[in-house]
Coordinates of C-alpha atoms in Angstrom, one line a residue:
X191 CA 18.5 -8.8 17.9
X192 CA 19.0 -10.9 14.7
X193 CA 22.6 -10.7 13.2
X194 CA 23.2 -13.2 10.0
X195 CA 27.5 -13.4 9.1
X196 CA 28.6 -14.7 5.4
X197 CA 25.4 -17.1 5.2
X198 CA 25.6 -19.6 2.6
X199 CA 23.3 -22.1 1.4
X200 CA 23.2 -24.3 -1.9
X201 CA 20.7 -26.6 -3.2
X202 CA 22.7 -29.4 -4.1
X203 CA 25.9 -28.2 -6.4
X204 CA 23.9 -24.6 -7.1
X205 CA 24.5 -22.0 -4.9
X206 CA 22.0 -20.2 -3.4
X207 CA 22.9 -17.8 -0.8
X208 CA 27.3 -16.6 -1.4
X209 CA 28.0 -14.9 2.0
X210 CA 25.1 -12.5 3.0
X211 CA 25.5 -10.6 6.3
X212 CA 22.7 -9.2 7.7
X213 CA 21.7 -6.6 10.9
X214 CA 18.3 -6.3 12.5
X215 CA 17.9 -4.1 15.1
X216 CA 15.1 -5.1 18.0
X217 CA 12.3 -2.8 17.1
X218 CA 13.3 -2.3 13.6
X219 CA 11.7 -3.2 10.2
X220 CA 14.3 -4.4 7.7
X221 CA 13.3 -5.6 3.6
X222 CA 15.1 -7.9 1.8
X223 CA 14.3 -7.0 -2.0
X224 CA 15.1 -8.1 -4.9
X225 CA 13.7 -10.7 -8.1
X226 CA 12.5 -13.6 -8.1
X227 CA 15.3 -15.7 -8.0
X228 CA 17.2 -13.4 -5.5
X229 CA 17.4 -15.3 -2.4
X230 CA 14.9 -13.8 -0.1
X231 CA 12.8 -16.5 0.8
X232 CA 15.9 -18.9 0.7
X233 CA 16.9 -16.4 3.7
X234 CA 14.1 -16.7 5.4
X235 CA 13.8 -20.4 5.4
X236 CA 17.2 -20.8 6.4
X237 CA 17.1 -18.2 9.2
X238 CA 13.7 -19.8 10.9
X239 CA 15.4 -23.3 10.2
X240 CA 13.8 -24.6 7.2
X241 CA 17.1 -24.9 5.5
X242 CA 20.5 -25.6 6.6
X243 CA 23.2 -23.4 6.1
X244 CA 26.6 -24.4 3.9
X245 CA 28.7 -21.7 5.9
X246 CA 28.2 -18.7 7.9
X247 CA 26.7 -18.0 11.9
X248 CA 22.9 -16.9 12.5
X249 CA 22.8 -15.2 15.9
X250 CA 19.3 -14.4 17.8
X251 CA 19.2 -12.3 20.7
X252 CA 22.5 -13.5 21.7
X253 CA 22.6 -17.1 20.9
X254 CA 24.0 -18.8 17.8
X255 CA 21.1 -20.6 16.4
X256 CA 23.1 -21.9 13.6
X257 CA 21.6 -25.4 12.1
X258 CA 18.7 -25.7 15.0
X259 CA 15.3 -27.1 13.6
X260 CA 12.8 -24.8 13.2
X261 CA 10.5 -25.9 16.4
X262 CA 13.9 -25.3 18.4
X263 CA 13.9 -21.8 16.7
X264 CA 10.3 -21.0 17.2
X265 CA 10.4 -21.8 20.6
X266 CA 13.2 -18.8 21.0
X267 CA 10.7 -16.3 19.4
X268 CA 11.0 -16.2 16.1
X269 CA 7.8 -16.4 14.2
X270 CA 7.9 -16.7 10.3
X271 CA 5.0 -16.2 8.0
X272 CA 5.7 -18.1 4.8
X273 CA 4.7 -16.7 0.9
X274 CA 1.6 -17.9 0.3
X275 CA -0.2 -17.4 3.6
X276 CA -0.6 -21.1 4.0
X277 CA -3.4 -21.0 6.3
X278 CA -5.6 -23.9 7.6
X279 CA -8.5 -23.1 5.2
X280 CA -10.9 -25.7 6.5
X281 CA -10.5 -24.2 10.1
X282 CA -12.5 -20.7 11.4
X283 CA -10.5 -17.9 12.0
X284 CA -10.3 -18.4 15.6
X285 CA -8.8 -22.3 15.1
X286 CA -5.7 -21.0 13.3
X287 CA -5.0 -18.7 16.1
X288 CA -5.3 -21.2 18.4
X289 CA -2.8 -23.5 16.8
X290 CA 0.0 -20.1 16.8
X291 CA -0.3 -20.5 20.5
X292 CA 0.6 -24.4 20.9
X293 CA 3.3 -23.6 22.7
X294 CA 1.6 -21.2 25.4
X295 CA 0.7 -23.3 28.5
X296 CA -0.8 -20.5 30.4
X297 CA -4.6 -19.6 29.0
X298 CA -4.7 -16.3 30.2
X299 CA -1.5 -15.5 28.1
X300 CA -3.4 -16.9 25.3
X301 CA -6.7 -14.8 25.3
X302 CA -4.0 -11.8 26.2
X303 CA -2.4 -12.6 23.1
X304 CA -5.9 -12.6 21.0
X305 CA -6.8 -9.5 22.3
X306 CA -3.5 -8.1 20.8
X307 CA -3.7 -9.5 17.7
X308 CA -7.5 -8.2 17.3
X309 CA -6.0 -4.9 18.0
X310 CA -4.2 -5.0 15.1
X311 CA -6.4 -6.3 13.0
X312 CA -10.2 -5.9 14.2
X313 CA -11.5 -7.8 11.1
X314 CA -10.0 -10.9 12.2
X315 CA -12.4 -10.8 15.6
X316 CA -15.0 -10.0 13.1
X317 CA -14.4 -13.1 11.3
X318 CA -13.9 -15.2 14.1
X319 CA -15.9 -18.1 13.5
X320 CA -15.9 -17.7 9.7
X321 CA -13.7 -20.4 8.2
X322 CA -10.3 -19.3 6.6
X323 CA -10.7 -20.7 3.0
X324 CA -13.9 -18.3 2.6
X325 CA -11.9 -15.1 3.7
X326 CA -10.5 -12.5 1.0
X327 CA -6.8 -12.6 0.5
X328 CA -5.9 -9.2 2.3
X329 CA -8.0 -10.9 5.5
X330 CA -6.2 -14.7 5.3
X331 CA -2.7 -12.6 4.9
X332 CA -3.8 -10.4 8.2
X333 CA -5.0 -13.9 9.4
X334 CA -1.3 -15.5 8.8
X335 CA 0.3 -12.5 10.4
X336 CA -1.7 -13.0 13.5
X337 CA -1.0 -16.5 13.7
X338 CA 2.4 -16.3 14.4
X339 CA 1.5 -13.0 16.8
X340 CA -0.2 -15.3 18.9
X341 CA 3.5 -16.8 20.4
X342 CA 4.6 -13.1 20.9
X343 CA 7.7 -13.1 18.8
X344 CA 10.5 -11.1 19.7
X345 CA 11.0 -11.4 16.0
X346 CA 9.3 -11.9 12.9
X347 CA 9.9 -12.9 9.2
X348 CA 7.4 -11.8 6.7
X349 CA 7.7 -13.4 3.3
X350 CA 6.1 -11.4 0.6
X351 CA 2.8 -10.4 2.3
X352 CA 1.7 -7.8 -0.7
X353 CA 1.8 -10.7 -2.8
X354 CA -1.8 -10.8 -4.9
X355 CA -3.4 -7.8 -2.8
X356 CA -4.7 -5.5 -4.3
X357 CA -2.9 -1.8 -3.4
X358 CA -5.1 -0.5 -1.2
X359 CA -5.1 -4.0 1.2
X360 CA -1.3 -4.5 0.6
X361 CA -1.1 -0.9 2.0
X362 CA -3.4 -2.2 5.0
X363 CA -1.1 -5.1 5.7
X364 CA 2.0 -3.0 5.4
X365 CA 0.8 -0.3 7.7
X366 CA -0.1 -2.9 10.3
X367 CA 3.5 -4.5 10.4
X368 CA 4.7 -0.7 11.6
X369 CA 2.2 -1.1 14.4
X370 CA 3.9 -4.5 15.4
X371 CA 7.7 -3.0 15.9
X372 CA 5.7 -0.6 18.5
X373 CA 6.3 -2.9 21.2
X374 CA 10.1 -3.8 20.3
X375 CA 9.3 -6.6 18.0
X376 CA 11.9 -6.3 15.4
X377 CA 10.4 -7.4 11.7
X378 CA 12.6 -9.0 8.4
X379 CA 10.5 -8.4 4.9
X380 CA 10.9 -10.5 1.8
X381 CA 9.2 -7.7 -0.5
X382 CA 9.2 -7.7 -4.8
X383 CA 7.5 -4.7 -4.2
X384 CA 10.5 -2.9 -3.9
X385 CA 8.4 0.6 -4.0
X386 CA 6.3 -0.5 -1.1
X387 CA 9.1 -2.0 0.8
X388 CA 11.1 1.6 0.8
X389 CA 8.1 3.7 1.5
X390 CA 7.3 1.1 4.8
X391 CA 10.0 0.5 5.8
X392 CA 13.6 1.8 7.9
X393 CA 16.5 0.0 6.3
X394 CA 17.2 -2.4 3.1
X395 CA 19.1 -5.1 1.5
X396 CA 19.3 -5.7 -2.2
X397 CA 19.9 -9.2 -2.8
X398 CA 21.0 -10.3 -6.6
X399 CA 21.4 -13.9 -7.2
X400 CA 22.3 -14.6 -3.6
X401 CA 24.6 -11.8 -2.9
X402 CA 23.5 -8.3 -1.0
X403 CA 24.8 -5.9 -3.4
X404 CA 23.6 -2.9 -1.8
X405 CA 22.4 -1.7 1.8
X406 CA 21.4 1.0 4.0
X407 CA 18.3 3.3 5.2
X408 CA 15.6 3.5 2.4
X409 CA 15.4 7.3 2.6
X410 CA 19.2 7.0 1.1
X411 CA 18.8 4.1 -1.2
X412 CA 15.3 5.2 -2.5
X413 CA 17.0 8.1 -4.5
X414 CA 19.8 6.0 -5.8
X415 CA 20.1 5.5 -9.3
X416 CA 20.7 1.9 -9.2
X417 CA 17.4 1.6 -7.3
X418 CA 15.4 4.0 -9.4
X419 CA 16.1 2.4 -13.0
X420 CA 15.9 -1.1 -11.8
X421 CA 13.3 -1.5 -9.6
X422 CA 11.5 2.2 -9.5
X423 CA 11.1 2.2 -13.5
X424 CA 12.4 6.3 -12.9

């Protein structure tokens, strides 16, 4: 599905990313954890075409999409959620899913699309007509989340969505994204909350000031001790 080969990215002479190679498996949820600081979000950015990479090859489903701007990447079906929700607060719910299906021509795919996303999240067909800037955080993060659902992408990049939940709602959000690999849509999670991250999902990387300095299945790294003392507080 999504395989990333000795990435590098810099912001001018610092250097941001130092050769990170990633694997995400179609149908899989993968977490990128680590500090602020890390490089998770500088990942993310440059995998969905934000950023341009220094060095290294990002291949999706096959095809090297290396340097190509994000609508280009989009339009492959890749769908990104950025930290901080950023919805359109002045429109209703059901405007911001509208503009997640710009690129779908065919109506019928678009109401199909809806009905999905309301099956994942009922509150948002609740909300419908309520505009986003008066929703609660937990419903304008299930709100970003189905925004990019509405294109149907074969993969997507969720960047911090516990961020300012509570627990109980960042649990909510987190148990939704396992209901989204159900169909073969593979996910990639920029978490801090490394406990949550392990407990929802398959298979990790630990960056540390751009570098991935462990990996493998949570169940394995969760009883590690490097994990444990330095972001379990065991």
């Amino acid at each position: 599905m999504l395989s990333v080969t000795d990435l590098s990215v810099s912001y001018g002479a610092i250097a941001a990313l130092n050769g990170i190679s990633l694997e995400i498996p179609a149908g899989a949820i993968v977490t990128l954890v680590g500090g602020n600081g890390a490089g998770k979000t500088t990942t993310l950015h440059t995998i969905s075409g934000l950023l341009r990479a220094k060095a290294g090859r990002i291949e999706f489903q096959g095809e090297d999409i290396t340097g190509l701007p994000a609508h280009q990447v989009v339009a492959r079906g890749l769908g990104h959620v950025p930290e901080g929700r950023m919805v359109f607060s002045n429109l209703t719910v059901g405007e911001n899913l509208a503009m997640g299906a710009y690129l779908l021509k065919d109506p019928m795919c678009v109401e199909k699309n809806r009905a999905y996303v309301f099956s994942i999240f009922p509150r948002l067909q609740e909300r419908l007509k309520q505009t986003a800037g008066t929703l609660s955080g937990g419903e304008q993060q299930m709100l970003a989340i189905g925004r990019a659902l509405m294109g149907r992408p074969r993969l997507l990049l969720l960047d911090e969505p516990s961020l300012g939940l509570s627990p109980k709602l960042a649990d909510e959000v987190l148990a939704a994204v396992r209901v989204i690999i159900q169909d073969g849509t593979a996910v990639l999670l920029a978490e801090q909350n490394v406990r949550k991250a392990l407990t929802y999902c398959e298979r990790a990387y630990v960056l540390e000031i751009g570098k991935v300095v462990l990996s493998g299945a949570t169940s394995a790294l969760r009883d590690t001790e490097e994990i444990r003392r330095a972001y379990l507080g065991d």
